[in-house]
Amino acid sequence: MEKNLTATLGGKSITKLENFSAEEIRLVLDTAKEMKKIIQRDIKKVPTLRGKSIVNLFFEPSTRTRTSFELAGKYLSADVVSINTSSSSVVKGESLRDTLYTIEAMGVDAIVMRHKAEGAADFAAKVVKPVIINAGDGAHAHPSQALLDLFTIEQAKDQIDGLKIAIVGDILHSRVARSDIVGMLKLGAEIHIAGPKTLLPRFLDFDGVKIHERVEDAIENADVINVLRIQLERQQAGLFPSMREYARIFGINDERLKLAKDDVLILHPGPQNKGLEISTSVAYGNHSAIRDQVQNGVAIRMALLTLTLTGKKQNN
Ligand code: NCD
């Protein structure tokens, strides 16, 4: 499946995009293009992962990510089991380690994991042998979401290099924003972020990222606007104005959309708080690629599973 011999993801755990070269990201996007053709067929099943087993281990709620990893594995003929635990018990240490050991002992090839602790996926990749795919660890990283965002942008705009991409909202709590920024910069985009001051983390002083206090400045002439969900469950007291204030000052609505390019693409990772970070008419309007993101998510996850489980292993 590899297009060249230098980029290969065989046997590699996918915990964050910091570990990816631009060439490896390209490999995933090119592979996803092929996978998308399979999803669009009447019979969506290929034998690529027959005999491989995958466990989805979700300690935090999920609709899109879990379902799409599950379908991705099934379309590729892997055996897929989803363990759904919203257990509030300890983060790292014995209980997570023991769960991982138990799953490993059953002989699985990959564990797709979502956990509330930052670094949980890296921890898992250290303690067990199966490929670990991070489906979100706290506010840290969500690599498959960033890859599907890149794929969606590329499908709509042909290329990412040189695009002006605005990311708006709750950057502080968003693993999507962090992974997006890393991936988009690697592919040559220019990033503009905006949100309430209290939700803009200080660590974002990357080259290529511009921080704006006014959302209008961030979205002016943008090719893409990624609207983030306000993560009400991760908020601490005092970080956030009232909902009505937020919608008024930062909400992406038809009026604000006029500031962006005429063919601006609207992304949102879901689930959406309609009327808060995004208006209903923008979410369902002509510029919205939100439902494409969902379909592309299955293709990206098929690509990740194929490349990690069948790809040639790197010599190191
Ligand atoms: C995101 C997540 O869980 O980080 N959702 C998703 O995976 N589609 C974004 C969010 O919850 O806001």
mmCIF file of C-alpha atoms and ligand atoms in Angstrom:
data_model
loop_
_atom_site.group_PDB
_atom_site.id
_atom_site.type_symbol
_atom_site.label_atom_id
_atom_site.label_comp_id
_atom_site.label_asym_id
_atom_site.label_seq_id
_atom_site.Cartn_x
_atom_site.Cartn_y
_atom_site.Cartn_z
ATOM 1 C CA MET A 1 0.000 0.000 0.000
ATOM 2 C CA GLU A 2 2.954 2.341 0.558
ATOM 3 C CA LYS A 3 3.635 4.752 -2.242
ATOM 4 C CA ASN A 4 7.316 5.055 -1.385
ATOM 5 C CA LEU A 5 9.860 3.236 0.687
ATOM 6 C CA THR A 6 10.856 5.977 3.079
ATOM 7 C CA ALA A 7 7.454 6.694 4.627
ATOM 8 C CA THR A 8 5.947 3.708 6.333
ATOM 9 C CA LEU A 9 3.800 3.446 9.412
ATOM 10 C CA GLY A 10 4.070 -0.321 9.842
ATOM 11 C CA GLY A 11 3.955 -1.248 13.530
ATOM 12 C CA LYS A 12 3.921 2.401 14.594
ATOM 13 C CA SER A 13 1.635 3.641 17.370
ATOM 14 C CA ILE A 14 -0.268 6.787 16.449
ATOM 15 C CA THR A 15 -0.295 8.931 19.566
ATOM 16 C CA LYS A 16 0.319 12.460 18.266
ATOM 17 C CA LEU A 17 1.148 14.236 15.014
ATOM 18 C CA GLU A 18 4.365 15.665 16.465
ATOM 19 C CA ASN A 19 5.755 12.191 15.698
ATOM 20 C CA PHE A 20 4.789 12.381 12.021
ATOM 21 C CA SER A 21 6.818 13.718 9.138
ATOM 22 C CA ALA A 22 5.012 15.624 6.389
ATOM 23 C CA GLU A 23 5.713 12.604 4.183
ATOM 24 C CA GLU A 24 3.979 10.254 6.617
ATOM 25 C CA ILE A 25 0.959 12.561 6.760
ATOM 26 C CA ARG A 26 0.896 12.512 2.940
ATOM 27 C CA LEU A 27 0.972 8.733 2.987
ATOM 28 C CA VAL A 28 -2.088 8.651 5.264
ATOM 29 C CA LEU A 29 -4.002 11.168 3.128
ATOM 30 C CA ASP A 30 -3.173 9.332 -0.114
ATOM 31 C CA THR A 31 -4.193 6.013 1.402
ATOM 32 C CA ALA A 32 -7.446 7.541 2.694
ATOM 33 C CA LYS A 33 -8.288 8.577 -0.855
ATOM 34 C CA GLU A 34 -8.235 4.918 -1.865
ATOM 35 C CA MET A 35 -10.193 3.926 1.232
ATOM 36 C CA LYS A 36 -12.900 6.469 0.475
ATOM 37 C CA LYS A 37 -13.631 4.632 -2.763
ATOM 38 C CA ILE A 38 -14.340 1.481 -0.773
ATOM 39 C CA ILE A 39 -16.774 3.292 1.536
ATOM 40 C CA GLN A 40 -18.657 4.612 -1.454
ATOM 41 C CA ARG A 41 -19.157 1.151 -2.915
ATOM 42 C CA ASP A 42 -22.301 -0.852 -2.500
ATOM 43 C CA ILE A 43 -20.371 -3.699 -0.865
ATOM 44 C CA LYS A 44 -18.053 -2.039 1.611
ATOM 45 C CA LYS A 45 -15.769 -4.887 2.517
ATOM 46 C CA VAL A 46 -12.182 -5.750 1.624
ATOM 47 C CA PRO A 47 -10.034 -8.540 3.083
ATOM 48 C CA THR A 48 -7.036 -6.326 4.005
ATOM 49 C CA LEU A 49 -7.161 -6.973 7.763
ATOM 50 C CA ARG A 50 -8.640 -10.476 7.811
ATOM 51 C CA GLY A 51 -7.228 -12.313 10.819
ATOM 52 C CA LYS A 52 -6.313 -9.109 12.661
ATOM 53 C CA SER A 53 -8.089 -8.049 15.829
ATOM 54 C CA ILE A 54 -8.740 -4.570 17.153
ATOM 55 C CA VAL A 55 -10.093 -3.442 20.517
ATOM 56 C CA ASN A 56 -11.697 -0.032 20.901
ATOM 57 C CA LEU A 57 -11.144 1.025 24.487
ATOM 58 C CA PHE A 58 -13.041 4.203 25.278
ATOM 59 C CA PHE A 59 -12.907 5.648 28.780
ATOM 60 C CA GLU A 60 -14.619 8.850 27.624
ATOM 61 C CA PRO A 61 -17.851 9.290 25.668
ATOM 62 C CA SER A 62 -17.761 9.239 21.881
ATOM 63 C CA THR A 63 -20.160 8.802 18.997
ATOM 64 C CA ARG A 64 -18.289 9.636 15.797
ATOM 65 C CA THR A 65 -14.796 8.514 16.661
ATOM 66 C CA ARG A 66 -15.734 5.170 18.190
ATOM 67 C CA THR A 67 -18.277 4.296 15.518
ATOM 68 C CA SER A 68 -15.952 5.244 12.701
ATOM 69 C CA PHE A 69 -13.024 3.234 14.078
ATOM 70 C CA GLU A 70 -15.399 0.311 14.530
ATOM 71 C CA LEU A 71 -16.760 0.557 10.979
ATOM 72 C CA ALA A 72 -13.273 1.143 9.587
ATOM 73 C CA GLY A 73 -12.036 -2.087 11.146
ATOM 74 C CA LYS A 74 -15.094 -3.987 9.961
ATOM 75 C CA TYR A 75 -14.896 -2.710 6.367
ATOM 76 C CA LEU A 76 -11.316 -4.028 6.373
ATOM 77 C CA SER A 77 -12.485 -7.446 7.693
ATOM 78 C CA ALA A 78 -10.729 -7.206 11.071
ATOM 79 C CA ASP A 79 -12.395 -8.585 14.189
ATOM 80 C CA VAL A 80 -13.388 -5.550 16.228
ATOM 81 C CA VAL A 81 -14.522 -5.417 19.832
ATOM 82 C CA SER A 82 -15.578 -2.168 21.490
ATOM 83 C CA ILE A 83 -15.247 -1.810 25.226
ATOM 84 C CA ASN A 84 -17.126 1.212 26.414
ATOM 85 C CA THR A 85 -16.271 2.402 29.838
ATOM 86 C CA SER A 86 -16.922 5.861 31.123
ATOM 87 C CA SER A 87 -15.341 4.767 34.366
ATOM 88 C CA SER A 88 -14.249 7.656 36.529
ATOM 89 C CA SER A 89 -11.551 5.601 38.255
ATOM 90 C CA VAL A 90 -7.884 6.346 38.177
ATOM 91 C CA VAL A 91 -6.141 7.698 35.276
ATOM 92 C CA LYS A 92 -2.811 6.019 34.990
ATOM 93 C CA GLY A 93 -1.103 3.434 37.029
ATOM 94 C CA GLU A 94 -2.360 0.030 37.882
ATOM 95 C CA SER A 95 -5.912 0.013 36.614
ATOM 96 C CA LEU A 96 -5.136 1.280 33.120
ATOM 97 C CA ARG A 97 -1.996 -0.835 32.971
ATOM 98 C CA ASP A 98 -3.933 -3.939 34.003
ATOM 99 C CA THR A 99 -6.671 -3.314 31.444
ATOM 100 C CA LEU A 100 -4.013 -2.970 28.761
ATOM 101 C CA TYR A 101 -2.204 -6.135 29.885
ATOM 102 C CA THR A 102 -5.498 -8.032 29.805
ATOM 103 C CA ILE A 103 -6.296 -6.919 26.280
ATOM 104 C CA GLU A 104 -2.751 -7.619 25.134
ATOM 105 C CA ALA A 105 -2.915 -11.117 26.591
ATOM 106 C CA MET A 106 -5.875 -11.848 24.361
ATOM 107 C CA GLY A 107 -3.607 -11.379 21.374
ATOM 108 C CA VAL A 108 -4.987 -8.228 19.815
ATOM 109 C CA ASP A 109 -3.096 -6.389 17.112
ATOM 110 C CA ALA A 110 -4.298 -2.847 17.801
ATOM 111 C CA ILE A 111 -5.901 -0.914 20.634
ATOM 112 C CA VAL A 112 -7.769 2.271 19.792
ATOM 113 C CA MET A 113 -7.937 4.245 22.991
ATOM 114 C CA ARG A 114 -9.688 7.334 24.326
ATOM 115 C CA HIS A 115 -8.847 8.441 27.838
ATOM 116 C CA LYS A 116 -9.274 11.567 29.912
ATOM 117 C CA ALA A 117 -5.597 11.665 30.954
ATOM 118 C CA GLU A 118 -3.119 13.509 28.788
ATOM 119 C CA GLY A 119 -0.353 11.117 27.825
ATOM 120 C CA ALA A 120 -2.485 7.992 28.326
ATOM 121 C CA ALA A 121 -1.874 6.787 24.766
ATOM 122 C CA ASP A 122 1.893 7.305 25.021
ATOM 123 C CA PHE A 123 1.805 5.415 28.297
ATOM 124 C CA ALA A 124 -0.080 2.554 26.641
ATOM 125 C CA ALA A 125 2.373 2.463 23.737
ATOM 126 C CA LYS A 126 5.185 2.030 26.257
ATOM 127 C CA VAL A 127 3.664 -0.750 28.318
ATOM 128 C CA VAL A 128 2.075 -3.057 25.714
ATOM 129 C CA LYS A 129 3.031 -4.378 22.287
ATOM 130 C CA PRO A 130 -0.103 -3.913 20.150
ATOM 131 C CA VAL A 131 -0.258 -0.805 17.975
ATOM 132 C CA ILE A 132 -1.905 1.990 19.989
ATOM 133 C CA ILE A 133 -4.047 4.527 18.185
ATOM 134 C CA ASN A 134 -4.906 7.571 20.234
ATOM 135 C CA ALA A 135 -8.571 8.480 19.837
ATOM 136 C CA GLY A 136 -8.155 11.459 22.180
ATOM 137 C CA ASP A 137 -6.241 11.843 25.457
ATOM 138 C CA GLY A 138 -7.561 14.646 27.662
ATOM 139 C CA ALA A 139 -6.843 18.028 26.113
ATOM 140 C CA HIS A 140 -3.612 16.737 24.572
ATOM 141 C CA ALA A 141 -3.995 15.122 21.147
ATOM 142 C CA HIS A 142 -6.509 13.669 18.701
ATOM 143 C CA PRO A 143 -4.423 12.703 15.686
ATOM 144 C CA SER A 144 -7.079 10.895 13.659
ATOM 145 C CA GLN A 145 -9.382 13.932 13.904
ATOM 146 C CA ALA A 146 -6.614 16.235 12.676
ATOM 147 C CA LEU A 147 -5.873 13.869 9.798
ATOM 148 C CA LEU A 148 -9.533 13.773 8.786
ATOM 149 C CA ASP A 149 -9.656 17.561 8.969
ATOM 150 C CA LEU A 150 -6.603 17.751 6.678
ATOM 151 C CA PHE A 151 -8.151 15.208 4.338
ATOM 152 C CA THR A 152 -11.443 17.135 4.196
ATOM 153 C CA ILE A 153 -9.631 20.380 3.436
ATOM 154 C CA GLU A 154 -7.514 18.768 0.753
ATOM 155 C CA GLN A 155 -10.520 17.160 -0.900
ATOM 156 C CA ALA A 156 -12.276 20.526 -1.071
ATOM 157 C CA LYS A 157 -9.318 22.793 -1.853
ATOM 158 C CA ASP A 158 -6.871 20.432 -3.609
ATOM 159 C CA GLN A 159 -3.996 21.521 -1.423
ATOM 160 C CA ILE A 160 -3.262 22.732 2.081
ATOM 161 C CA ASP A 161 -0.007 24.566 1.496
ATOM 162 C CA GLY A 162 -0.557 28.335 1.683
ATOM 163 C CA LEU A 163 -4.154 28.234 2.940
ATOM 164 C CA LYS A 164 -5.313 30.573 5.663
ATOM 165 C CA ILE A 165 -7.004 28.437 8.306
ATOM 166 C CA ALA A 166 -8.822 29.972 11.280
ATOM 167 C CA ILE A 167 -9.432 27.905 14.403
ATOM 168 C CA VAL A 168 -11.992 29.500 16.657
ATOM 169 C CA GLY A 169 -13.161 28.898 20.206
ATOM 170 C CA ASP A 170 -12.069 26.847 23.156
ATOM 171 C CA ILE A 171 -8.457 26.250 22.168
ATOM 172 C CA LEU A 172 -7.314 25.627 25.729
ATOM 173 C CA HIS A 173 -9.347 22.454 26.186
ATOM 174 C CA SER A 174 -9.195 21.249 22.612
ATOM 175 C CA ARG A 175 -7.088 18.256 21.678
ATOM 176 C CA VAL A 176 -8.447 18.749 18.171
ATOM 177 C CA ALA A 177 -6.948 22.258 17.969
ATOM 178 C CA ARG A 178 -3.566 21.061 19.165
ATOM 179 C CA SER A 179 -3.361 18.215 16.696
ATOM 180 C CA ASP A 180 -4.793 20.343 13.882
ATOM 181 C CA ILE A 181 -2.217 23.058 14.425
ATOM 182 C CA VAL A 182 0.659 20.587 14.345
ATOM 183 C CA GLY A 183 -0.601 18.802 11.214
ATOM 184 C CA MET A 184 -1.656 21.928 9.320
ATOM 185 C CA LEU A 185 1.682 23.622 9.920
ATOM 186 C CA LYS A 186 3.516 20.533 8.681
ATOM 187 C CA LEU A 187 1.578 20.787 5.428
ATOM 188 C CA GLY A 188 2.272 24.506 5.020
ATOM 189 C CA ALA A 189 -0.939 26.232 6.153
ATOM 190 C CA GLU A 190 -1.032 29.566 7.963
ATOM 191 C CA ILE A 191 -2.994 29.332 11.219
ATOM 192 C CA HIS A 192 -5.034 32.058 12.880
ATOM 193 C CA ILE A 193 -6.658 31.349 16.199
ATOM 194 C CA ALA A 194 -9.214 33.312 18.184
ATOM 195 C CA GLY A 195 -11.196 32.778 21.345
ATOM 196 C CA PRO A 196 -11.808 34.261 24.774
ATOM 197 C CA LYS A 197 -8.481 35.243 26.334
ATOM 198 C CA THR A 198 -8.929 32.753 29.131
ATOM 199 C CA LEU A 199 -9.242 29.929 26.588
ATOM 200 C CA LEU A 200 -6.139 30.784 24.566
ATOM 201 C CA PRO A 201 -3.171 28.847 25.904
ATOM 202 C CA ARG A 202 0.218 30.497 26.177
ATOM 203 C CA PHE A 203 2.098 27.563 24.663
ATOM 204 C CA LEU A 204 0.837 28.415 21.183
ATOM 205 C CA ASP A 205 3.828 30.461 20.222
ATOM 206 C CA PHE A 206 4.648 28.261 17.235
ATOM 207 C CA ASP A 207 5.973 29.910 14.107
ATOM 208 C CA GLY A 208 3.080 30.134 11.685
ATOM 209 C CA VAL A 209 0.364 30.594 14.336
ATOM 210 C CA LYS A 210 -1.152 34.002 14.898
ATOM 211 C CA ILE A 211 -3.330 34.625 17.942
ATOM 212 C CA HIS A 212 -6.193 37.113 17.677
ATOM 213 C CA GLU A 213 -8.444 38.552 20.343
ATOM 214 C CA ARG A 214 -11.198 39.381 17.872
ATOM 215 C CA VAL A 215 -12.680 36.527 15.917
ATOM 216 C CA GLU A 216 -13.272 38.918 13.018
ATOM 217 C CA ASP A 217 -9.514 39.350 12.584
ATOM 218 C CA ALA A 218 -8.893 35.615 12.590
ATOM 219 C CA ILE A 219 -11.525 34.764 9.984
ATOM 220 C CA GLU A 220 -10.948 37.681 7.645
ATOM 221 C CA ASN A 221 -10.095 36.225 4.224
ATOM 222 C CA ALA A 222 -9.894 32.719 5.651
ATOM 223 C CA ASP A 223 -10.042 29.695 3.323
ATOM 224 C CA VAL A 224 -11.148 27.447 6.151
ATOM 225 C CA ILE A 225 -12.740 28.059 9.557
ATOM 226 C CA ASN A 226 -12.603 25.237 12.071
ATOM 227 C CA VAL A 227 -15.191 25.954 14.753
ATOM 228 C CA LEU A 228 -14.476 24.194 18.020
ATOM 229 C CA ARG A 229 -16.973 22.898 20.498
ATOM 230 C CA ILE A 230 -17.063 24.748 23.790
ATOM 231 C CA GLN A 231 -16.008 21.941 26.103
ATOM 232 C CA LEU A 232 -18.439 22.650 28.898
ATOM 233 C CA GLU A 233 -17.366 19.469 30.700
ATOM 234 C CA ARG A 234 -13.727 20.594 30.903
ATOM 235 C CA GLN A 235 -14.386 24.189 31.939
ATOM 236 C CA GLN A 236 -13.263 25.530 35.261
ATOM 237 C CA ALA A 237 -15.224 28.291 36.915
ATOM 238 C CA GLY A 238 -14.433 31.752 35.676
ATOM 239 C CA LEU A 239 -12.944 30.894 32.276
ATOM 240 C CA PHE A 240 -16.013 31.532 30.282
ATOM 241 C CA PRO A 241 -18.431 34.408 29.746
ATOM 242 C CA SER A 242 -22.129 33.565 29.641
ATOM 243 C CA MET A 243 -23.311 31.439 26.725
ATOM 244 C CA ARG A 244 -25.146 34.368 25.252
ATOM 245 C CA GLU A 245 -22.037 36.561 25.465
ATOM 246 C CA TYR A 246 -19.952 33.860 23.846
ATOM 247 C CA ALA A 247 -22.342 33.458 20.926
ATOM 248 C CA ARG A 248 -22.461 37.202 20.469
ATOM 249 C CA ILE A 249 -18.712 37.791 20.530
ATOM 250 C CA PHE A 250 -17.288 34.599 19.023
ATOM 251 C CA GLY A 251 -20.146 32.629 17.458
ATOM 252 C CA ILE A 252 -19.753 31.829 13.745
ATOM 253 C CA ASN A 253 -22.915 33.053 12.036
ATOM 254 C CA ASP A 254 -23.899 34.218 8.540
ATOM 255 C CA GLU A 255 -22.931 37.790 9.259
ATOM 256 C CA ARG A 256 -19.389 36.907 10.311
ATOM 257 C CA LEU A 257 -18.990 34.430 7.474
ATOM 258 C CA LYS A 258 -19.034 37.328 5.013
ATOM 259 C CA LEU A 259 -15.584 38.332 6.276
ATOM 260 C CA ALA A 260 -14.023 35.102 5.047
ATOM 261 C CA LYS A 261 -13.307 34.099 1.430
ATOM 262 C CA ASP A 262 -16.364 33.506 -0.739
ATOM 263 C CA ASP A 263 -15.609 29.801 -0.905
ATOM 264 C CA VAL A 264 -14.705 29.394 2.768
ATOM 265 C CA LEU A 265 -14.996 25.865 4.128
ATOM 266 C CA ILE A 266 -16.566 25.366 7.564
ATOM 267 C CA LEU A 267 -15.390 22.502 9.755
ATOM 268 C CA HIS A 268 -16.556 21.380 13.174
ATOM 269 C CA PRO A 269 -15.381 18.172 14.855
ATOM 270 C CA GLY A 270 -18.751 17.609 16.514
ATOM 271 C CA PRO A 271 -20.682 17.336 18.672
ATOM 272 C CA GLN A 272 -21.933 20.875 18.012
ATOM 273 C CA ASN A 273 -23.507 23.313 20.452
ATOM 274 C CA LYS A 274 -25.758 24.999 17.911
ATOM 275 C CA GLY A 275 -26.497 28.615 18.623
ATOM 276 C CA LEU A 276 -23.395 28.815 20.804
ATOM 277 C CA GLU A 277 -20.182 28.377 18.791
ATOM 278 C CA ILE A 278 -21.967 27.923 15.456
ATOM 279 C CA SER A 279 -25.340 29.040 14.131
ATOM 280 C CA THR A 280 -27.758 26.518 12.671
ATOM 281 C CA SER A 281 -27.681 28.186 9.278
ATOM 282 C CA VAL A 282 -23.886 28.031 9.052
ATOM 283 C CA ALA A 283 -23.810 24.423 10.247
ATOM 284 C CA TYR A 284 -26.296 23.324 7.580
ATOM 285 C CA GLY A 285 -25.310 25.910 4.963
ATOM 286 C CA ASN A 286 -23.446 25.636 1.642
ATOM 287 C CA HIS A 287 -20.017 26.154 3.134
ATOM 288 C CA SER A 288 -20.342 23.423 5.712
ATOM 289 C CA ALA A 289 -18.195 20.302 5.300
ATOM 290 C CA ILE A 290 -19.237 18.913 8.674
ATOM 291 C CA ARG A 291 -20.897 15.807 7.275
ATOM 292 C CA ASP A 292 -18.023 15.230 4.826
ATOM 293 C CA GLN A 293 -15.742 15.210 7.834
ATOM 294 C CA VAL A 294 -17.688 12.283 9.243
ATOM 295 C CA GLN A 295 -17.395 10.209 6.073
ATOM 296 C CA ASN A 296 -13.762 11.175 5.666
ATOM 297 C CA GLY A 297 -13.191 10.080 9.253
ATOM 298 C CA VAL A 298 -13.991 6.490 8.330
ATOM 299 C CA ALA A 299 -11.587 6.649 5.363
ATOM 300 C CA ILE A 300 -8.782 8.109 7.509
ATOM 301 C CA ARG A 301 -9.269 5.449 10.186
ATOM 302 C CA MET A 302 -9.221 2.716 7.542
ATOM 303 C CA ALA A 303 -5.967 4.203 6.264
ATOM 304 C CA LEU A 304 -4.418 4.318 9.743
ATOM 305 C CA LEU A 305 -5.404 0.743 10.556
ATOM 306 C CA THR A 306 -4.149 -0.542 7.197
ATOM 307 C CA LEU A 307 -0.848 1.305 7.315
ATOM 308 C CA THR A 308 -0.010 0.415 10.906
ATOM 309 C CA LEU A 309 -1.140 -3.205 10.752
ATOM 310 C CA THR A 310 0.073 -4.189 7.289
ATOM 311 C CA GLY A 311 2.792 -1.636 6.493
ATOM 312 C CA LYS A 312 6.416 -2.527 6.226
ATOM 313 C CA LYS A 313 8.109 -1.983 9.595
ATOM 314 C CA GLN A 314 10.792 0.663 9.886
ATOM 315 C CA ASN A 315 14.284 -0.551 10.722
ATOM 316 C CA ASN A 316 15.664 1.386 13.617
HETATM 317 C C1 NCD B 1 -13.839 15.877 19.602
HETATM 318 C C2 NCD B 1 -13.209 15.230 20.796
HETATM 319 O O1 NCD B 1 -13.762 14.323 21.408
HETATM 320 O O2 NCD B 1 -12.123 15.653 21.117
HETATM 321 N N1 NCD B 1 -14.898 15.179 19.065
HETATM 322 C C3 NCD B 1 -14.647 14.209 18.189
HETATM 323 O O3 NCD B 1 -13.766 13.392 18.368
HETATM 324 N N2 NCD B 1 -15.390 14.200 17.091
HETATM 325 C C4 NCD B 1 -14.166 17.282 19.826
HETATM 326 C C5 NCD B 1 -15.072 17.611 20.957
HETATM 327 O O4 NCD B 1 -15.509 16.770 21.720
HETATM 328 O O5 NCD B 1 -15.337 18.796 21.077
#
